PDB file of C-alpha atoms in Angstrom:
ATOM      1  CA  MET A   1     109.390 129.433  36.040  1.00 52.00           C
ATOM      2  CA  GLY A   2     106.670 128.323  38.478  1.00 53.00           C
ATOM      3  CA  GLU A   3     106.155 124.991  36.671  1.00 54.00           C
ATOM      4  CA  SER A   4     108.301 121.880  37.260  1.00 53.00           C
ATOM      5  CA  ARG A   5     109.904 120.174  34.268  1.00 59.00           C
ATOM      6  CA  ARG A   6     109.215 116.724  35.750  1.00 55.00           C
ATOM      7  CA  GLY A   7     105.493 117.186  35.995  1.00 51.00           C
ATOM      8  CA  PRO A   8     103.283 116.081  38.879  1.00 51.00           C
ATOM      9  CA  LEU A   9     104.763 113.820  41.547  1.00 49.00           C
ATOM     10  CA  LYS A  10     102.369 110.984  40.836  1.00 50.00           C
ATOM     11  CA  SER A  11     103.964 110.372  37.431  1.00 46.00           C
ATOM     12  CA  ALA A  12     107.538 110.476  38.776  1.00 50.00           C
ATOM     13  CA  VAL A  13     107.337 106.997  40.331  1.00 49.00           C
ATOM     14  CA  PRO A  14     104.940 104.432  38.840  1.00 50.00           C
ATOM     15  CA  SER A  15     102.943 102.643  41.542  1.00 50.00           C
ATOM     16  CA  ASN A  16     103.979  99.171  40.333  1.00 54.00           C
ATOM     17  CA  VAL A  17     107.654  99.832  41.188  1.00 56.00           C
ATOM     18  CA  VAL A  18     107.120 100.005  44.963  1.00 55.00           C
ATOM     19  CA  SER A  19     106.024  96.676  46.417  1.00 60.00           C
ATOM     20  CA  PRO A  20     104.868  96.064  49.998  1.00 74.00           C
ATOM     21  CA  VAL A  21     106.315  92.521  49.768  1.00 85.00           C
ATOM     22  CA  ARG A  22     109.978  92.131  50.706  1.00 90.00           C
ATOM     23  CA  ARG A  23     111.975  90.310  48.052  1.00 93.00           C
ATOM     24  CA  CYS A  24     114.849  87.820  48.228  1.00 94.00           C
ATOM     25  CA  SER A  25     118.253  89.507  48.635  1.00 93.00           C
ATOM     26  CA  ARG A  26     119.956  87.156  46.181  1.00 93.00           C
ATOM     27  CA  THR A  27     120.941  88.771  42.900  1.00 91.00           C
ATOM     28  CA  ALA A  28     118.364  88.354  40.087  1.00 92.00           C
ATOM     29  CA  CYS A  29     115.871  86.625  42.395  1.00 93.00           C
ATOM     30  CA  GLY A  30     112.532  88.380  42.609  1.00 90.00           C
ATOM     31  CA  ARG A  31     110.653  85.844  44.729  1.00 94.00           C
ATOM     32  CA  PRO A  32     109.063  86.934  48.037  1.00 94.00           C
ATOM     33  CA  ALA A  33     111.269  86.574  51.107  1.00 93.00           C
ATOM     34  CA  VAL A  34     110.260  84.031  53.770  1.00 92.00           C
ATOM     35  CA  ALA A  35     113.364  83.915  56.000  1.00 93.00           C
ATOM     36  CA  THR A  36     116.082  86.239  57.311  1.00 93.00           C
ATOM     37  CA  LEU A  37     119.772  85.336  57.391  1.00 94.00           C
ATOM     38  CA  THR A  38     122.105  86.897  59.957  1.00 93.00           C
ATOM     39  CA  TYR A  39     125.800  86.235  60.464  1.00 92.00           C
ATOM     40  CA  VAL A  40     127.404  86.020  63.915  1.00 91.00           C
ATOM     41  CA  TYR A  41     131.026  86.526  62.946  1.00 90.00           C
ATOM     42  CA  ALA A  42     132.400  86.048  66.480  1.00 89.00           C
ATOM     43  CA  ASP A  43     130.949  82.515  66.602  1.00 89.00           C
ATOM     44  CA  SER A  44     131.403  81.674  62.884  1.00 92.00           C
ATOM     45  CA  THR A  45     127.670  81.023  62.704  1.00 92.00           C
ATOM     46  CA  ALA A  46     125.001  81.780  60.138  1.00 92.00           C
ATOM     47  CA  VAL A  47     121.528  82.046  61.708  1.00 93.00           C
ATOM     48  CA  LEU A  48     118.522  81.484  59.451  1.00 93.00           C
ATOM     49  CA  GLY A  49     115.216  82.349  61.068  1.00 92.00           C
ATOM     50  CA  PRO A  50     111.712  83.494  60.249  1.00 91.00           C
ATOM     51  CA  LEU A  51     111.345  86.691  58.241  1.00 90.00           C
ATOM     52  CA  ALA A  52     112.295  89.619  60.459  1.00 89.00           C
ATOM     53  CA  THR A  53     109.674  92.235  61.196  1.00 87.00           C
ATOM     54  CA  TYR A  54     111.843  95.009  59.739  1.00 85.00           C
ATOM     55  CA  ALA A  55     114.451  94.914  56.978  1.00 85.00           C
ATOM     56  CA  GLU A  56     117.868  95.450  58.554  1.00 86.00           C
ATOM     57  CA  PRO A  57     120.986  96.483  56.621  1.00 87.00           C
ATOM     58  CA  HIS A  58     123.115  93.705  58.170  1.00 89.00           C
ATOM     59  CA  CYS A  59     120.581  90.940  57.470  1.00 93.00           C
ATOM     60  CA  TYR A  60     119.593  89.202  54.252  1.00 94.00           C
ATOM     61  CA  ASP A  61     116.041  88.236  53.347  1.00 94.00           C
ATOM     62  CA  LEU A  62     115.818  84.936  51.445  1.00 94.00           C
ATOM     63  CA  CYS A  63     113.067  83.188  49.494  1.00 94.00           C
ATOM     64  CA  ALA A  64     112.065  79.594  50.290  1.00 92.00           C
ATOM     65  CA  GLU A  65     114.362  78.085  47.646  1.00 94.00           C
ATOM     66  CA  HIS A  66     117.464  80.026  48.660  1.00 94.00           C
ATOM     67  CA  SER A  67     116.853  79.459  52.377  1.00 93.00           C
ATOM     68  CA  GLU A  68     116.612  75.681  51.818  1.00 92.00           C
ATOM     69  CA  ARG A  69     119.817  75.591  49.743  1.00 93.00           C
ATOM     70  CA  LEU A  70     121.810  77.792  52.137  1.00 92.00           C
ATOM     71  CA  THR A  71     125.330  76.591  52.909  1.00 91.00           C
ATOM     72  CA  ALA A  72     128.009  78.236  55.031  1.00 90.00           C
ATOM     73  CA  PRO A  73     131.770  78.494  54.515  1.00 90.00           C
ATOM     74  CA  ARG A  74     133.973  75.661  55.773  1.00 93.00           C
ATOM     75  CA  GLY A  75     134.274  75.835  59.556  1.00 94.00           C
ATOM     76  CA  TRP A  76     131.020  77.762  59.962  1.00 93.00           C
ATOM     77  CA  GLU A  77     127.828  76.400  61.496  1.00 92.00           C
ATOM     78  CA  VAL A  78     124.325  77.036  60.157  1.00 91.00           C
ATOM     79  CA  VAL A  79     121.599  77.376  62.799  1.00 92.00           C
ATOM     80  CA  ARG A  80     118.075  77.070  61.352  1.00 91.00           C
ATOM     81  CA  LEU A  81     115.354  78.517  63.546  1.00 88.00           C
ATOM     82  CA  LEU A  82     112.512  77.856  61.116  1.00 60.00           C
ATOM     83  CA  ASP A  83     109.583  76.028  62.668  1.00 59.00           C
ATOM     84  CA  SER A  84     107.071  74.846  60.080  1.00 58.00           C
ATOM     85  CA  SER A  85     104.515  74.021  62.786  1.00 52.00           C
ATOM     86  CA  ALA A  86     104.417  77.616  64.054  1.00 54.00           C
ATOM     87  CA  PRO A  87     101.625  79.778  62.689  1.00 54.00           C
ATOM     88  CA  ALA A  88     102.743  82.310  60.087  1.00 60.00           C
ATOM     89  CA  ARG A  89     100.504  85.003  61.554  1.00 63.00           C
ATOM     90  CA  PRO A  90      99.997  86.011  65.188  1.00 64.00           C
ATOM     91  CA  SER A  91      97.532  83.819  67.038  1.00 68.00           C
ATOM     92  CA  GLY A  92      94.459  85.133  68.821  1.00 72.00           C
ATOM     93  CA  ASP A  93      96.300  84.881  72.144  1.00 76.00           C
ATOM     94  CA  ASP A  94      99.157  87.024  70.807  1.00 75.00           C
ATOM     95  CA  LEU A  95      96.752  89.676  69.568  1.00 77.00           C
ATOM     96  CA  GLU A  96      94.820  89.653  72.848  1.00 82.00           C
ATOM     97  CA  ALA A  97      98.041  90.048  74.848  1.00 82.00           C
ATOM     98  CA  LEU A  98      99.090  92.939  72.615  1.00 81.00           C
ATOM     99  CA  ALA A  99      95.695  94.619  73.014  1.00 81.00           C
ATOM    100  CA  ASN A 100      95.896  94.253  76.806  1.00 82.00           C
ATOM    101  CA  ALA A 101      99.394  95.764  76.846  1.00 81.00           C
ATOM    102  CA  VAL A 102      98.207  98.731  74.771  1.00 80.00           C
ATOM    103  CA  ARG A 103      95.205  99.258  77.065  1.00 80.00           C
ATOM    104  CA  GLU A 104      97.445  99.184  80.132  1.00 79.00           C
ATOM    105  CA  ALA A 105      99.903 101.647  78.589  1.00 76.00           C
ATOM    106  CA  ALA A 106      97.027 104.020  77.822  1.00 73.00           C
ATOM    107  CA  ARG A 107      96.188 104.295  81.548  1.00 72.00           C
ATOM    108  CA  PRO A 108      99.177 106.227  83.005  1.00 62.00           C
ATOM    109  CA  GLN A 109      97.084 107.952  85.715  1.00 55.00           C
ATOM    110  CA  GLU A 110      96.119 104.613  87.305  1.00 52.00           C
ATOM    111  CA  ARG A 111      99.698 103.358  87.278  1.00 48.00           C
ATOM    112  CA  ALA A 112     101.010 106.603  88.824  1.00 48.00           C
ATOM    113  CA  ALA A 113      98.372 106.512  91.578  1.00 51.00           C
ATOM    114  CA  GLY A 114      99.132 102.842  92.359  1.00 54.00           C
ATOM    115  CA  ALA A 115     102.879 103.401  92.468  1.00 51.00           C
ATOM    116  CA  GLY A 116     102.628 106.527  94.640  1.00 49.00           C
ATOM    117  CA  GLY A 117     100.337 105.084  97.308  1.00 48.00           C
ATOM    118  CA  GLY A 118     102.038 101.748  97.876  1.00 47.00           C
ATOM    119  CA  GLY A 119     105.592 102.683  98.816  1.00 46.00           C
ATOM    120  CA  ALA A 120     108.619 101.481  96.869  1.00 46.00           C
ATOM    121  CA  GLY A 121     107.052  98.179  95.867  1.00 47.00           C
ATOM    122  CA  GLY A 122     103.712  99.558  94.704  1.00 47.00           C
ATOM    123  CA  GLY A 123     101.833  97.100  96.946  1.00 46.00           C
ATOM    124  CA  ALA A 124      98.611  99.140  97.005  1.00 45.00           C
ATOM    125  CA  ARG A 125      97.831  98.180  93.427  1.00 52.00           C
ATOM    126  CA  THR A 126      94.630  96.174  93.086  1.00 49.00           C
ATOM    127  CA  ALA A 127      95.141  92.807  91.455  1.00 60.00           C
ATOM    128  CA  ASP A 128      93.252  91.939  88.295  1.00 67.00           C
ATOM    129  CA  PRO A 129      91.152  88.786  88.917  1.00 68.00           C
ATOM    130  CA  MET A 130      92.169  87.549  85.434  1.00 70.00           C
ATOM    131  CA  GLU A 131      95.892  87.998  86.200  1.00 73.00           C
ATOM    132  CA  VAL A 132      97.705  84.793  87.208  1.00 72.00           C
ATOM    133  CA  ALA A 133     101.313  86.026  87.323  1.00 73.00           C
ATOM    134  CA  ARG A 134     103.430  89.048  86.443  1.00 71.00           C
ATOM    135  CA  ARG A 135     107.016  89.400  85.317  1.00 68.00           C
ATOM    136  CA  GLY A 136     108.138  92.960  84.670  1.00 68.00           C
ATOM    137  CA  HIS A 137     105.636  94.565  82.324  1.00 69.00           C
ATOM    138  CA  LEU A 138     104.269  91.207  81.097  1.00 72.00           C
ATOM    139  CA  ARG A 139     101.221  89.538  82.606  1.00 73.00           C
ATOM    140  CA  VAL A 140      99.918  85.963  82.435  1.00 75.00           C
ATOM    141  CA  LEU A 141      96.134  86.055  82.212  1.00 75.00           C
ATOM    142  CA  ARG A 142      93.593  83.380  83.047  1.00 75.00           C
ATOM    143  CA  SER A 143      91.577  82.187  80.062  1.00 74.00           C
ATOM    144  CA  PRO A 144      88.001  83.592  80.008  1.00 71.00           C
ATOM    145  CA  ASP A 145      86.771  79.992  79.633  1.00 70.00           C
ATOM    146  CA  ASN A 146      88.238  78.956  83.034  1.00 62.00           C
TER     147      ASN A 146
END
């Protein structure tokens, strides 16, 4: 009674069934997805853009062939946001900005001290010499080469 009839968990699901690559949503198409299709029903618009970061239930992932051949119903507009000149992976600047944001979020004691000592505007905060501008939680940094 202490033994399962199915056997160990590792044999229940073969490892080749689960794929880290998202596949095209079209029936019987197994090609990797490269674009995400979203419908804006209020505007009668189909928006085709780069592959979304996360699979959403109301969006459709399409392979290159199906995204190129996409048509919309009569009266609908197709908006294509694909930019072939854009890099497929994050650039070094994107990764550096993300790393800086993570570092800043990891320093809550400095932010609390700066906000408490400077009144409502937080004016007592020392400016980063690399910082050029700030908008909300985003910062524009000077290049280390300049």
